[in-house]
Coordinates of N, CA and C in Angstrom, one line a residue:
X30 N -36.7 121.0 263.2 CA -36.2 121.9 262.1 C -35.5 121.1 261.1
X31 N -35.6 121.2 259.8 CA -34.9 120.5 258.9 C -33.8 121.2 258.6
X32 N -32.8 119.9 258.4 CA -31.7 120.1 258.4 C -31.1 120.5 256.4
X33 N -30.7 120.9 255.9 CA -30.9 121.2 254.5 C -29.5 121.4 254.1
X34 N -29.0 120.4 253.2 CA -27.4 120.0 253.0 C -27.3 121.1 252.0
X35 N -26.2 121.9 251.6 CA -25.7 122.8 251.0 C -25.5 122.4 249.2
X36 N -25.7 122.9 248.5 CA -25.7 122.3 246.7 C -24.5 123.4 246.3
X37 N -23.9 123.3 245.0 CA -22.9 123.9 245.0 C -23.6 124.3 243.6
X38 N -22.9 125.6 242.9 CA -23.1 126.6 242.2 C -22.2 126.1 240.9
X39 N -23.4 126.1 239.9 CA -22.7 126.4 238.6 C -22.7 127.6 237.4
X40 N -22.1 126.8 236.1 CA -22.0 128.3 235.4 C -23.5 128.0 234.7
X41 N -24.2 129.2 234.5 CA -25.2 129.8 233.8 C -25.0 129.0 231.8
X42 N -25.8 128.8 231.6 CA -25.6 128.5 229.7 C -26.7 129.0 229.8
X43 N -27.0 129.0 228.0 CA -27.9 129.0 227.2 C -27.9 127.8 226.5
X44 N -29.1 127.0 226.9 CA -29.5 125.6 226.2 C -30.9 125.8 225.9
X45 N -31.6 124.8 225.5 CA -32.9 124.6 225.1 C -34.0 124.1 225.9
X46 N -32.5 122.7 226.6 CA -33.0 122.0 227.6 C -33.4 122.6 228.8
X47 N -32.9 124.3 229.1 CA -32.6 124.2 230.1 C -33.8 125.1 230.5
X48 N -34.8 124.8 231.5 CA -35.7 125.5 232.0 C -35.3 127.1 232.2
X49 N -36.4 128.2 232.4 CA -36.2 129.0 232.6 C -36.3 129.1 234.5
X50 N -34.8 129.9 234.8 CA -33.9 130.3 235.7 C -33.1 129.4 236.4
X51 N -33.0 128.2 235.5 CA -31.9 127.3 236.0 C -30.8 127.7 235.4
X52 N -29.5 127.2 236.0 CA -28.4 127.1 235.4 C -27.6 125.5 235.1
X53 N -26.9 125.2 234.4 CA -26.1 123.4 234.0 C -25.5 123.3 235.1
X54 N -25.5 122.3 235.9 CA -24.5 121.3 236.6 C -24.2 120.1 236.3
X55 N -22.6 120.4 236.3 CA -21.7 119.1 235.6 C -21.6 117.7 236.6
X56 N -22.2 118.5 237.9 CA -21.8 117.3 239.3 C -23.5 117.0 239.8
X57 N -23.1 115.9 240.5 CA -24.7 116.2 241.1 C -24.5 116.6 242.6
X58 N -25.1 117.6 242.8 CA -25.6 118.1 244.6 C -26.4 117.4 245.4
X59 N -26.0 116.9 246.4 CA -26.8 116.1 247.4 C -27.6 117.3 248.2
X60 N -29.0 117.4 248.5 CA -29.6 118.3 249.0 C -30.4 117.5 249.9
X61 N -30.4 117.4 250.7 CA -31.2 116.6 252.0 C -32.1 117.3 253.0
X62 N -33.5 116.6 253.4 CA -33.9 117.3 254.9 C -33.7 116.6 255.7
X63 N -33.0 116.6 257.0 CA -32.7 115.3 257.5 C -31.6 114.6 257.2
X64 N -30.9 113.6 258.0 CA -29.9 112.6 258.0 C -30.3 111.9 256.5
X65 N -29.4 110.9 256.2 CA -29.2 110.1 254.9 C -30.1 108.8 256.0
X66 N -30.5 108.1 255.6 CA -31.2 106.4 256.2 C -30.2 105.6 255.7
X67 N -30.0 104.3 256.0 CA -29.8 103.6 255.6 C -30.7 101.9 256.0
X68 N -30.7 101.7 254.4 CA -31.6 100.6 254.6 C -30.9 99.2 254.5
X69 N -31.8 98.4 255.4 CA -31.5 96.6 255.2 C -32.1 96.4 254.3
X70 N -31.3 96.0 253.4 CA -32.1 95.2 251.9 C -32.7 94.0 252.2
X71 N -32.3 93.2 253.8 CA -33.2 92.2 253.9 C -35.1 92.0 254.4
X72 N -34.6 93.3 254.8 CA -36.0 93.8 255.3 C -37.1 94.7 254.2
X73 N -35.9 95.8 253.2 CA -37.0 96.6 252.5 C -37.8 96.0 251.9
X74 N -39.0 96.9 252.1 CA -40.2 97.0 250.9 C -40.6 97.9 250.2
X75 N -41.2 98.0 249.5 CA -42.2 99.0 248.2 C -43.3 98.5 248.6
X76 N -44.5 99.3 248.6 CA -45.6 99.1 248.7 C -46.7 100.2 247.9
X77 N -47.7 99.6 247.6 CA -48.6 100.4 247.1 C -49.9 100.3 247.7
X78 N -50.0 101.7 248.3 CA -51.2 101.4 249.3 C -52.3 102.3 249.0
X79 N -53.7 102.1 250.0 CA -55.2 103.0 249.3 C -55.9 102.6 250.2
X80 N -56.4 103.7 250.9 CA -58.1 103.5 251.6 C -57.5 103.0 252.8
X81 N -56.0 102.5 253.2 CA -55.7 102.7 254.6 C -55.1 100.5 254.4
X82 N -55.6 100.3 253.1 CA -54.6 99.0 253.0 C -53.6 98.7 251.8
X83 N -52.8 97.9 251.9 CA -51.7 97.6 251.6 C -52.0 96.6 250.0
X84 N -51.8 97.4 248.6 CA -52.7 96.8 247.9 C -51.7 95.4 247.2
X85 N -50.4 96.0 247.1 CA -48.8 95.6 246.6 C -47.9 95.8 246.9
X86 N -46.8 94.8 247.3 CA -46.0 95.0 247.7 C -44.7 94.2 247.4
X87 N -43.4 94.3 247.2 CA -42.4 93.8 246.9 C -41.5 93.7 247.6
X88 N -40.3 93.0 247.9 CA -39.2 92.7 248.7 C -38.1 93.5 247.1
X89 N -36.9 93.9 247.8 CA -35.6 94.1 247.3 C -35.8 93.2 246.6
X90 N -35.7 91.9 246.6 CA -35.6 91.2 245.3 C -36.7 90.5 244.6
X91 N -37.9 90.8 245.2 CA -38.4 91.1 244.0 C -39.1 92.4 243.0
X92 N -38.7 93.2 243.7 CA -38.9 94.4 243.0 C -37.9 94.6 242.0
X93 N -36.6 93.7 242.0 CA -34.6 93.9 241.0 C -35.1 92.8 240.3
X94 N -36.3 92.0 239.9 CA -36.7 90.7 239.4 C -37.5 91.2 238.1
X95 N -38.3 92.4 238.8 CA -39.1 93.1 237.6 C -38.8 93.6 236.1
X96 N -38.9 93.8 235.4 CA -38.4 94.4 233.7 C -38.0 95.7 234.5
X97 N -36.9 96.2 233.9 CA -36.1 97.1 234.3 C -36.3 98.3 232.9
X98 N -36.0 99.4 233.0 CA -35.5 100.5 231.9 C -34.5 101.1 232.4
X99 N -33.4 101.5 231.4 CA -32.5 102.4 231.3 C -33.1 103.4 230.6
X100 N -32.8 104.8 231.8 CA -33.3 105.6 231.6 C -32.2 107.2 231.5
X101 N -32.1 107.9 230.3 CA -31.5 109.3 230.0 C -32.4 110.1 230.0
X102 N -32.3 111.0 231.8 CA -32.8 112.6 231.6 C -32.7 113.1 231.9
X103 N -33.0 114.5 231.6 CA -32.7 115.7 232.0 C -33.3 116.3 233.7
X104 N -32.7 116.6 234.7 CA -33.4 116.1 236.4 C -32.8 118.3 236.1
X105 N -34.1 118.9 237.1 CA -33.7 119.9 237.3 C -34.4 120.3 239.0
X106 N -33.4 120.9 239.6 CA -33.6 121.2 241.5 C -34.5 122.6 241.3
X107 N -35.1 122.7 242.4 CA -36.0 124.0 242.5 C -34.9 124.7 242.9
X108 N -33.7 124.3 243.4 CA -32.7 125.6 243.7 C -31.8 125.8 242.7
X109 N -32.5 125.7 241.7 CA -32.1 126.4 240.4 C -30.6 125.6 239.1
X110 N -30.3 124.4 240.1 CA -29.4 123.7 238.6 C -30.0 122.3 238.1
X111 N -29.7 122.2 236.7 CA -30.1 121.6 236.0 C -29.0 120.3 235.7
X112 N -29.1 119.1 235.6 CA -28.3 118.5 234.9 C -28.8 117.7 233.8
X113 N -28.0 117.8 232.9 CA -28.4 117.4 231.6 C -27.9 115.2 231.3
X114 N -29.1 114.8 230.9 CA -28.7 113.5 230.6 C -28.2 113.0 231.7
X115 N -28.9 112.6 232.7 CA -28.3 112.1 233.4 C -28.7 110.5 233.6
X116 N -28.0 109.4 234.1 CA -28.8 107.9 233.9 C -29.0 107.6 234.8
X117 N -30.3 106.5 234.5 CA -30.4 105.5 235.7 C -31.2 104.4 235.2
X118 N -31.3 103.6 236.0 CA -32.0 102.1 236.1 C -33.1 102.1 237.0
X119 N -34.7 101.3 236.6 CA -35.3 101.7 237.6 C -36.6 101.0 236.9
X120 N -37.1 100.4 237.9 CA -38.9 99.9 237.5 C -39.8 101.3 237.4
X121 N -40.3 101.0 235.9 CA -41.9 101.8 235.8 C -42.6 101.5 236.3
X122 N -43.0 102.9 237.0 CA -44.1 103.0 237.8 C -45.8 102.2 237.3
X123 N -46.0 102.4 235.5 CA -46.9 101.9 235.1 C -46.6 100.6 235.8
X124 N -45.5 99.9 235.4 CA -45.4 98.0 235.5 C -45.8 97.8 237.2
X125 N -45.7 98.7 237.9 CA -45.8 98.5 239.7 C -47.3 98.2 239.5
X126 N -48.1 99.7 239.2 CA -49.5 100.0 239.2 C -50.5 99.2 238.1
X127 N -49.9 98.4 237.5 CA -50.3 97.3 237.0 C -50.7 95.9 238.0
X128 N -50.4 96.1 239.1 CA -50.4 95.1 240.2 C -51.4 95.4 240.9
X129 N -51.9 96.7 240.6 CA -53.3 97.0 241.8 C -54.4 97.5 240.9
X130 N -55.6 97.4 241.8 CA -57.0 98.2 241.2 C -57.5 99.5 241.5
X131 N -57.2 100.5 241.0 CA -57.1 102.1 240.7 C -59.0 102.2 240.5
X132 N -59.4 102.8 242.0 CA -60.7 103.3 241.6 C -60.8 104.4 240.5
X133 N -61.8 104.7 240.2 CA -61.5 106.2 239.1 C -61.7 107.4 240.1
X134 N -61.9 107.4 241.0 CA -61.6 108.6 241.7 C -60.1 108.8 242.3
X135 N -59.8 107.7 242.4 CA -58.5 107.8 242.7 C -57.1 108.6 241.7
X136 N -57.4 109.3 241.7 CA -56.2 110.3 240.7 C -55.4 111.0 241.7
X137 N -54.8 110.6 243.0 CA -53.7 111.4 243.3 C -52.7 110.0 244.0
X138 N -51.1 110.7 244.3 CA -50.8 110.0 245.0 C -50.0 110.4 246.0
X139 N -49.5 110.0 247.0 CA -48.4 110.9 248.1 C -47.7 109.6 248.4
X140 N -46.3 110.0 248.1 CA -44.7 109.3 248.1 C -44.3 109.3 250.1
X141 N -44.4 108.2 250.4 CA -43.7 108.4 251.7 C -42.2 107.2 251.7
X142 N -41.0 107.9 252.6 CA -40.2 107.6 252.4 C -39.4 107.1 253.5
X143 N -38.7 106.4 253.7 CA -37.5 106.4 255.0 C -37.3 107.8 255.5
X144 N -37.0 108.1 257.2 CA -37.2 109.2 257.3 C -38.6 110.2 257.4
X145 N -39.0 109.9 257.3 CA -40.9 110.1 257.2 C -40.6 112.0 256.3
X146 N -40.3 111.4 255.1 CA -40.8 112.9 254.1 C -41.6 112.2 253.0
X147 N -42.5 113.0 252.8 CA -43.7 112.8 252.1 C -43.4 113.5 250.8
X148 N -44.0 113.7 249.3 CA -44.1 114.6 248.7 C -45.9 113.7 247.6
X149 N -46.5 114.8 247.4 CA -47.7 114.8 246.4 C -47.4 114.8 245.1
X150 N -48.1 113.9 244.6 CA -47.9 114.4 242.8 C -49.3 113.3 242.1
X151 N -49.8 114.1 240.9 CA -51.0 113.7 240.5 C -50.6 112.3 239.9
X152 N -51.7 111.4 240.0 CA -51.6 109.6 239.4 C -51.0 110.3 238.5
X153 N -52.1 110.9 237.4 CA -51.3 110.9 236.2 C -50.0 111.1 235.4
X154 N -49.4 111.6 236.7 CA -47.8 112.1 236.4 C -46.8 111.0 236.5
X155 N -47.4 109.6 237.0 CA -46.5 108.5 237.4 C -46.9 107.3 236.4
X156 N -47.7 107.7 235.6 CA -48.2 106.9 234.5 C -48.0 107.3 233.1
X157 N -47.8 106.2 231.9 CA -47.4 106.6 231.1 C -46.1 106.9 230.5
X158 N -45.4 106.2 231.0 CA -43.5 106.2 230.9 C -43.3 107.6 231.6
X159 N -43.6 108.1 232.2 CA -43.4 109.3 233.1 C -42.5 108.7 234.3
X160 N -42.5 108.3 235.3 CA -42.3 107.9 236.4 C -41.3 106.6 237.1
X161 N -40.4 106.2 237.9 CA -40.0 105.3 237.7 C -39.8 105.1 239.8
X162 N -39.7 103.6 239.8 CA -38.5 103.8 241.1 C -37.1 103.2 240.5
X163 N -36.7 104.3 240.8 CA -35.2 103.8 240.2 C -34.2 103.8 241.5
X164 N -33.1 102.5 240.9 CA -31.7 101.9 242.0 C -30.9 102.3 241.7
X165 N -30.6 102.3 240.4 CA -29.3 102.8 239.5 C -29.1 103.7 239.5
X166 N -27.8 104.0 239.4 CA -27.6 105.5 238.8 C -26.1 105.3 237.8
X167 N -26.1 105.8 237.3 CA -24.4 106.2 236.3 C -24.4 104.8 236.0
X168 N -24.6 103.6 236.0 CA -24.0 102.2 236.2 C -23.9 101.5 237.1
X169 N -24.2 102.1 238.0 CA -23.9 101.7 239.5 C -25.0 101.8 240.2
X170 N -24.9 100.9 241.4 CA -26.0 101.0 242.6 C -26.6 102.4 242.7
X171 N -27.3 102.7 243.2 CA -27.8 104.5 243.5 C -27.0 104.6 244.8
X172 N -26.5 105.5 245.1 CA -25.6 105.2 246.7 C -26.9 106.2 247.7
X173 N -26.7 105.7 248.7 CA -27.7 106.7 249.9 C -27.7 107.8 249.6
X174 N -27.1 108.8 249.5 CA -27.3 110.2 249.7 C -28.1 110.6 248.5
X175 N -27.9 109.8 247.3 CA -28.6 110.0 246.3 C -30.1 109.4 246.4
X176 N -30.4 108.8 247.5 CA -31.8 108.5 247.6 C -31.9 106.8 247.6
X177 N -30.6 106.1 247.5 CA -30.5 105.0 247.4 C -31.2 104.2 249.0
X178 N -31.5 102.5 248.9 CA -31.4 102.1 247.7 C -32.4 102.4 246.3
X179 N -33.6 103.0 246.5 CA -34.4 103.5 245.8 C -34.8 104.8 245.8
X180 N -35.5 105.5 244.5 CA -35.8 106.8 244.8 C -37.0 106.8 243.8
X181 N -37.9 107.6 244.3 CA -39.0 107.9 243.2 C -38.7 109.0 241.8
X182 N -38.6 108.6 240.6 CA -37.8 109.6 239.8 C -38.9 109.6 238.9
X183 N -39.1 111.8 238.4 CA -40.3 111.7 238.0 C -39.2 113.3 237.5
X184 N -38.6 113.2 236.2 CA -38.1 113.9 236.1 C -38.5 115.4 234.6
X185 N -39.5 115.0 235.0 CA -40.1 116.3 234.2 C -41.2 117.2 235.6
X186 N -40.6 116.5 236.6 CA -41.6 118.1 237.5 C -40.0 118.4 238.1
X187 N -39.9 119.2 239.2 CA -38.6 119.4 240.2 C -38.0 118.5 240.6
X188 N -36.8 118.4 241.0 CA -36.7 116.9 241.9 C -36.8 116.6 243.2
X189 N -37.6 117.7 243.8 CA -38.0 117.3 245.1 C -39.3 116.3 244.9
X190 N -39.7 116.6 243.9 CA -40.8 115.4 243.9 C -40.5 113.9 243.5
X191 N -38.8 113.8 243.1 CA -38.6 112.6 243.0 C -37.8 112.2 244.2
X192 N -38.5 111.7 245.1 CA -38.4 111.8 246.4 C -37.2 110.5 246.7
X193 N -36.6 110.7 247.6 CA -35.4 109.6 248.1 C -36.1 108.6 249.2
X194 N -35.5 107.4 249.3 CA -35.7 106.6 250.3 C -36.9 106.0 250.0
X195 N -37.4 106.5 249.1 CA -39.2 105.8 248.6 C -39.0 104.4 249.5
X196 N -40.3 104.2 250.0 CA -41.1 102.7 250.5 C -42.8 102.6 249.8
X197 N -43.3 103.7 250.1 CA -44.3 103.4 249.7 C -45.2 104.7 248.5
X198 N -46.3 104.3 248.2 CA -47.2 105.1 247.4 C -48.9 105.1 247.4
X199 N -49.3 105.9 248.4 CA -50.4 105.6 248.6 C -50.9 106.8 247.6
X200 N -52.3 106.0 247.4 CA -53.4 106.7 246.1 C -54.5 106.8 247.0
X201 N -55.0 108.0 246.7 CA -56.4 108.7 246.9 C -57.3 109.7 246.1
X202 N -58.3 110.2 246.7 CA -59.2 111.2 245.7 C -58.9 112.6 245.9
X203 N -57.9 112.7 246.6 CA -58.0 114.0 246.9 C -56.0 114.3 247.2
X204 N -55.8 115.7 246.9 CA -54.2 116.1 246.6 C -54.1 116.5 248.1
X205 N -53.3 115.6 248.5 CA -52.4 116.0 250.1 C -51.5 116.6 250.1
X206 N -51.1 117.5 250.2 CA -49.7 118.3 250.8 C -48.6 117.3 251.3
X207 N -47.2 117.3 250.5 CA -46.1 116.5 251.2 C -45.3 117.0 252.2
X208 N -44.6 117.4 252.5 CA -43.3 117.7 253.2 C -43.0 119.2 253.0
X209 N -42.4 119.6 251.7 CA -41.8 120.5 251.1 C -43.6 121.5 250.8
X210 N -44.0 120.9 250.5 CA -45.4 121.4 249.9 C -45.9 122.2 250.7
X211 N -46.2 121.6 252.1 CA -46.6 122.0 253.3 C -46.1 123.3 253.5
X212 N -44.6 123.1 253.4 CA -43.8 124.4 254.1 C -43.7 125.7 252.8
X213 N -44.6 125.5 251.7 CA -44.5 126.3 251.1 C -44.2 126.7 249.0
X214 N -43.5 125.3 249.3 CA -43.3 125.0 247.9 C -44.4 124.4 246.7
X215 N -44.3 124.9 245.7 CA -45.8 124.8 244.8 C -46.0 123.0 244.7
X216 N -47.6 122.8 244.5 CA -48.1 121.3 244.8 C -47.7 120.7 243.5
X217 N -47.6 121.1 242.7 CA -47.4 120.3 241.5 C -45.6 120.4 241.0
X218 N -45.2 121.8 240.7 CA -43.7 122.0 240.5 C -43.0 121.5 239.1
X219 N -43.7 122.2 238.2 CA -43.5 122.1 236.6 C -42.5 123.2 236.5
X220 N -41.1 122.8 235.9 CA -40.2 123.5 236.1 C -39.9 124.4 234.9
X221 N -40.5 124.0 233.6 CA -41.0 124.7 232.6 C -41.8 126.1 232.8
X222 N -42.6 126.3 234.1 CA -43.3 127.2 234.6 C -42.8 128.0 236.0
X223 N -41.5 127.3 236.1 CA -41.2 127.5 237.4 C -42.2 127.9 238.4
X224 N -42.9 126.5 238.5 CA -43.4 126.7 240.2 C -42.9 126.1 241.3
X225 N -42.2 126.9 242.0 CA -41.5 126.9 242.8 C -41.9 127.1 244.2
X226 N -43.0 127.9 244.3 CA -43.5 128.1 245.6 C -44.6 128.5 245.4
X227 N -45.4 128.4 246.4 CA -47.1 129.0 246.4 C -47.5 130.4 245.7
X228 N -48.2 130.1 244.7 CA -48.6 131.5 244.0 C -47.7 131.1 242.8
X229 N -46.8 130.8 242.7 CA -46.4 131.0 241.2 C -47.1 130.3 240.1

């Protein structure tokens, strides 16, 4: 059974930014399935994998070696709050997937994480200054609960798809169901359209 940490409630605005049926949060909510992980930085990896092998891959330092972006944006939760502008630091996903050979059938990908949670989202959503793995946050390390030391951040769908504890990113030809997906929540999750759950 997943365990599902509690988010706290804000006030309602009217913004532009702000998707329809979300509300602004001034704090960020930790929302978890499952315990927090915590990783050995001497051991982590990133990987990019396909067809059942291991195409690229990085250590903690060399993945903090890569061109970096500072990144301002707007992150919104399928349980309805939004925060506006919010930062971080984090390798583009383009500069990773620049390291491997992308069949053309290959247009999807599925995020697996510490913890074994999965989430789906199409290649093309991780390409294109879309996508990042990001460490930072506010200025600072990303701390665990926030998904540290890495998190997949893809902040124009929900943020369940910017999945915490990322290790790897396997590509294929076909859209897998993640974690959340499985149990019900829409496969793609454009928050502009609020898909939220199956059928919307």
């Amino acid at each position: 059974m997943a365990i599902v940490s509690r988010g706290f409630r804000g006030k309602r605005a009217s913004d532009p930014r702000l998707p329809p049926g979300q509300y602004l949060e001034g704090g960020f909510p930790v929302l978890s399935a499952g315990p927090t992980p915590r990783a050995d930085l001497g051991t982590w990896t990133f990987s990019i994998t396909g067809s059942g092998t291991t195409r690229a891959s990085w250590t903690w330092a060399e993945l903090r070696a890569l061109p970096a972006d500072d990144i301002v944006k707007d992150i919104h939760c399928v349980t309805k709050w939004t925060k506006l502008d919010s930062s971080w630091r984090g390798v583009s996903l383009d500069t990773l997937l620049e390291a491997v050979e992308i069949a053309p059938e290959e247009q999807f990908a599925l995020a697996h994480c510490d913890g074994g949670y999965t989430t789906n989202v199409p290649l093309a959503d991780l390409r294109g200054g879309k996508a990042w793995i990001a460490y930072g946050y506010d200025g600072a390390p990303l701390r665990p609960e926030h998904g540290g030391p890495a998190r997949l951040l893809i902040p124009h769908l929900y943020f369940w798809k910017s999945a915490k504890w990322v290790r790897s990113i396997d590509l294929g030809p076909s859209d897998t169901y993640g974690f959340w997906e499985k149990l019900g929540y829409h496969a793609y999750g454009d928050p502009w359209k609020e898909q939220r759950y199956w059928g919307d």
